[in-house]
Short mmCIF file of C-alpha atoms and ligand atoms in Angstrom, two decimals:
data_model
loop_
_atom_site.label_atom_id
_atom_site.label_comp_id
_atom_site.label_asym_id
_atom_site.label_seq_id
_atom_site.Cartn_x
_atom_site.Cartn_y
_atom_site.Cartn_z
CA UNK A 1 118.73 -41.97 -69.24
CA UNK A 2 116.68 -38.88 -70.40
CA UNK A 3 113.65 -39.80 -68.79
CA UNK A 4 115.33 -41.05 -65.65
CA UNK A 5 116.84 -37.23 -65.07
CA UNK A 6 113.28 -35.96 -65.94
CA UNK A 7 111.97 -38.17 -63.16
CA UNK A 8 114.80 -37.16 -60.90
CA UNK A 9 113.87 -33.43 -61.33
CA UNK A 10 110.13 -33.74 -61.07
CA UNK A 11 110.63 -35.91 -57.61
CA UNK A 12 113.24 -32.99 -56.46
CA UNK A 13 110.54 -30.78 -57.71
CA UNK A 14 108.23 -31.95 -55.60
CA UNK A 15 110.08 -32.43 -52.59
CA UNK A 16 111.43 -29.22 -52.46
CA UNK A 17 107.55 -27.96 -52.47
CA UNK A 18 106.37 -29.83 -49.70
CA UNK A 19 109.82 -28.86 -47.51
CA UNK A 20 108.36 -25.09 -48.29
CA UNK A 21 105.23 -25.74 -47.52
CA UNK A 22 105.68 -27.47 -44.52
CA UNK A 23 108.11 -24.46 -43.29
CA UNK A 24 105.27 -22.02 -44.21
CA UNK A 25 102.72 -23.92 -41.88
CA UNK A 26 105.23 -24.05 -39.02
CA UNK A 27 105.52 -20.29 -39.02
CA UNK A 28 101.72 -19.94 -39.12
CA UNK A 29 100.16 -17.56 -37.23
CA UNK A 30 98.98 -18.09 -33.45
CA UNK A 31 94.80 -18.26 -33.99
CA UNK A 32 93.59 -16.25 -30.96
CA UNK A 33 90.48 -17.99 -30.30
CA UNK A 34 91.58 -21.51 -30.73
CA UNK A 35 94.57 -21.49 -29.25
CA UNK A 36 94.94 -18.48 -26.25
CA UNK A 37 91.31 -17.84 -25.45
CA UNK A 38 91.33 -21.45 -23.46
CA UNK A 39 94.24 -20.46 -21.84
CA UNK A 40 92.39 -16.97 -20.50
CA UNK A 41 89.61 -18.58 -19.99
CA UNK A 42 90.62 -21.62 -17.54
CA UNK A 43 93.27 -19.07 -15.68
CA UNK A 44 92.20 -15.70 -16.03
CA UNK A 45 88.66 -14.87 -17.31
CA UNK A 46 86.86 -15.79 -14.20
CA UNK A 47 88.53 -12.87 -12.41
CA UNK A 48 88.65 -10.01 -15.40
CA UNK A 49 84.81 -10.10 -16.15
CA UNK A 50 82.16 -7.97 -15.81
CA UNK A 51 79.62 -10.72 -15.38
CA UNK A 52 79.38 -12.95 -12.20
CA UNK A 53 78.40 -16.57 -12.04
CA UNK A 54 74.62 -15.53 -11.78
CA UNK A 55 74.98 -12.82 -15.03
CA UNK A 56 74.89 -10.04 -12.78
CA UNK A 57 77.00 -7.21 -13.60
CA UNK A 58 80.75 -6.66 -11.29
CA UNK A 59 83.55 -4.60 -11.90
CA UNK A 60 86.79 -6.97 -13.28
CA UNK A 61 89.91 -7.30 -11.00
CA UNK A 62 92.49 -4.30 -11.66
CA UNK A 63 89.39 -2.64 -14.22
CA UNK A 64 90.77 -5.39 -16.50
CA UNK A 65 88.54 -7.21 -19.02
CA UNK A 66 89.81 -10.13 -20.30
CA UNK A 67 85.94 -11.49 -22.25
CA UNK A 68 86.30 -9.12 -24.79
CA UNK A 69 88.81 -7.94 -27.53
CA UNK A 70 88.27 -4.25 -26.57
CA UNK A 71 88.62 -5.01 -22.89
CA UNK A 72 92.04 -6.52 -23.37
CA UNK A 73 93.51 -3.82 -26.11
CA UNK A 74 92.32 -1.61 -23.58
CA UNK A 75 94.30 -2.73 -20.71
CA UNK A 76 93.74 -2.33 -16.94
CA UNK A 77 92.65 0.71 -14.37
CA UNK A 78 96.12 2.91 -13.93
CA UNK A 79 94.73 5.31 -16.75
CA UNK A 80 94.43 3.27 -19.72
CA UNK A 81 97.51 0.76 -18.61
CA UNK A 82 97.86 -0.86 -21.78
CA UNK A 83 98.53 -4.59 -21.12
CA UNK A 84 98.73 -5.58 -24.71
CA UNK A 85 101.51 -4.03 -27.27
CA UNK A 86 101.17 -5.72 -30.40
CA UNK A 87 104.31 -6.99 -31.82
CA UNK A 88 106.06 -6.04 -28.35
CA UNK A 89 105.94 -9.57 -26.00
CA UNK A 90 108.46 -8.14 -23.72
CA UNK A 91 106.57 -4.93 -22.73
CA UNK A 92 103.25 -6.99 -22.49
CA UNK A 93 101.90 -6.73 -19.44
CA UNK A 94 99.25 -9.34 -19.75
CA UNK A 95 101.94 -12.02 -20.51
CA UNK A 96 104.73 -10.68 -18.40
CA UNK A 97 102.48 -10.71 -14.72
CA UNK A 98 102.63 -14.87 -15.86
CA UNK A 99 105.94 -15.53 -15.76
CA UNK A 100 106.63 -13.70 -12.43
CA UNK A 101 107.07 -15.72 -9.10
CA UNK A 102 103.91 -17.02 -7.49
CA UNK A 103 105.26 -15.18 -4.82
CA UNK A 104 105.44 -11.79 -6.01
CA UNK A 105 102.82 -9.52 -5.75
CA UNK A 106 101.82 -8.84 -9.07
CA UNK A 107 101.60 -12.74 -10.24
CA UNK A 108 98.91 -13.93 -11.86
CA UNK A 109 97.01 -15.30 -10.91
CA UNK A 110 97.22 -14.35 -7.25
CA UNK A 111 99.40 -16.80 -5.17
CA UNK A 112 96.90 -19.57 -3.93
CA UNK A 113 94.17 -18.61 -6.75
CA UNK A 114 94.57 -20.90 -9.46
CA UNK A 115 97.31 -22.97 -11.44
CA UNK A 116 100.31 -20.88 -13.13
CA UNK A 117 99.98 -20.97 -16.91
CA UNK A 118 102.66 -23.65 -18.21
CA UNK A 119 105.89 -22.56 -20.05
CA UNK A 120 104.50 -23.41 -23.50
CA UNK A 121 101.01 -22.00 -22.70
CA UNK A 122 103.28 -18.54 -22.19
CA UNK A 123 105.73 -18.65 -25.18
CA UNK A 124 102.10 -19.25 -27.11
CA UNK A 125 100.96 -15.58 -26.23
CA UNK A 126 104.49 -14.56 -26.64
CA UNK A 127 104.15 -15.83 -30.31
CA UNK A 128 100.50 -14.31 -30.90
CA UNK A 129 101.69 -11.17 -29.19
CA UNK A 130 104.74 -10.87 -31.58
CA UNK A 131 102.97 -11.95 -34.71
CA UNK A 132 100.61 -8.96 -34.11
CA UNK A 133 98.44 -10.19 -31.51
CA UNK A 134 95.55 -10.44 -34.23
CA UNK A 135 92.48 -11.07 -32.64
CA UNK A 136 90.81 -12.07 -35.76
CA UNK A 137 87.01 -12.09 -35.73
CA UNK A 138 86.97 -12.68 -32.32
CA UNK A 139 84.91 -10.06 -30.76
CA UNK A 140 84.05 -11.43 -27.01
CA UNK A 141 83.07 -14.37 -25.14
CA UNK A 142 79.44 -15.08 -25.94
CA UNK A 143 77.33 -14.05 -23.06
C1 LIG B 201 91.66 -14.69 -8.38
C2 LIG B 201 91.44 -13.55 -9.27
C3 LIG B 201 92.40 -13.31 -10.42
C4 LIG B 201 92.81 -14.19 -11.38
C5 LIG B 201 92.45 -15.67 -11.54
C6 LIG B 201 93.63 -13.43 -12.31
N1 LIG B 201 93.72 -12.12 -11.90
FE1 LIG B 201 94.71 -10.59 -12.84
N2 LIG B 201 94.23 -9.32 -11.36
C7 LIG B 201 93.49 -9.65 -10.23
C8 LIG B 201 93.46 -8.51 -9.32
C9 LIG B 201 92.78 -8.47 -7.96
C10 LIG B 201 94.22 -7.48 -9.95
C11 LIG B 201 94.54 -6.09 -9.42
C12 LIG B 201 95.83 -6.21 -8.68
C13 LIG B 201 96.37 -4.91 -8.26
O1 LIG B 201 95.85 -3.87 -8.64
O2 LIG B 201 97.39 -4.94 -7.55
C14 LIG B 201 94.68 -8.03 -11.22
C15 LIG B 201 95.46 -7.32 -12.13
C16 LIG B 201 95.93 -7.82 -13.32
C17 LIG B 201 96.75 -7.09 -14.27
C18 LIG B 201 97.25 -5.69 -14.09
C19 LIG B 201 96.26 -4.68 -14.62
C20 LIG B 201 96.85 -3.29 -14.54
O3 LIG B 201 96.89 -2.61 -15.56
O4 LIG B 201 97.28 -2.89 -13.47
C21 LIG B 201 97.01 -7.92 -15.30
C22 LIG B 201 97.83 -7.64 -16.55
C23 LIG B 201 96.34 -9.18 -15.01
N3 LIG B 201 95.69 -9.08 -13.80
C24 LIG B 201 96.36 -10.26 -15.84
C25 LIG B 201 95.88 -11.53 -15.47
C26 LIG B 201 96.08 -12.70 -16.27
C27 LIG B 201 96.80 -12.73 -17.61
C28 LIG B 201 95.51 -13.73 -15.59
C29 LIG B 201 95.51 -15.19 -15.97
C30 LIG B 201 96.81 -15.78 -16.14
C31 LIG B 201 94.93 -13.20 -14.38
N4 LIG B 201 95.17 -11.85 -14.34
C32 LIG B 201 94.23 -13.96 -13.43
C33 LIG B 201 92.84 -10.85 -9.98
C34 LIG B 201 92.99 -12.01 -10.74
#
């Protein structure tokens, strides 16, 4: 009887630590590099760079790079338009021009110039913007 209850408690014991751990991973942080950079870089990137097809230098759309982590927590042209506030989805800029209509004028990207980014591809950013937007070692698309 002892050693049954013992056995109970240990297998209680044990499931209880893999229900937290299994919580713990679910809450895990967004990883910029392997999970938003694709998403930039098949919808965005080929418009906010300063390097064209060829290497040769350009100016990005709306003076907004999007290759680099400085370019991004830098923001766009209007004097230092910040696109990115950390913690702050909702005031984001670079996820909010996403979820407008294809239709409006500040959509991206640009009626008729590429796909829209899918509802989960958007509540992704949300999440990395909210946890911190934490761009880890990422420093820039390699060149
Ligand atoms: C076909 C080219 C193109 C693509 C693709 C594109 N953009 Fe843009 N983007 C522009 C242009 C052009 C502007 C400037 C628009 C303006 O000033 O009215 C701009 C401006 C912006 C701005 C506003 C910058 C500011 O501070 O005013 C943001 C944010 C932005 N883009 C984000 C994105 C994101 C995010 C994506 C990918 C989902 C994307 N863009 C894809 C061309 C593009």
């Amino acid at each position: 009887m002892k050693t049954q209850s013992r056995l109970l408690n240990c297998v209680i014991g044990i499931l209880s630590i893999a229900f937290v751990s299994s919580r713990a991973s679910a809450e895990d942080k967004v990883d910029f590099e392997k999970q938003v950079l694709p998403i930039l870089k098949s919808k965005c990137i080929k418009c906010h760079t300063d390097k064209d097809d060829k290497g040769a230098a350009k100016k990005p759309k709306g003076g907004l790079l999007l290759t680099t982590a400085e370019g991004i927590k830098k923001g766009g042209k209007e004097d230092g338009d910040k696109v990115l506030i950390a913690g702050k989805s909702a005031d984001s800029t670079l996820v909010k021009v996403m979820a407008l209509p294809e239709s409006d004028d500040k959509a991206m990207p640009p009626e008729g110039k590429g796909d829209r980014v899918s509802k989960e591809d958007q509540d992704l950013i949300k999440k990395w913007i909210d946890g911190g937007a934490d761009f880890g070692a990422w420093k820039g698309v390699a060149k």
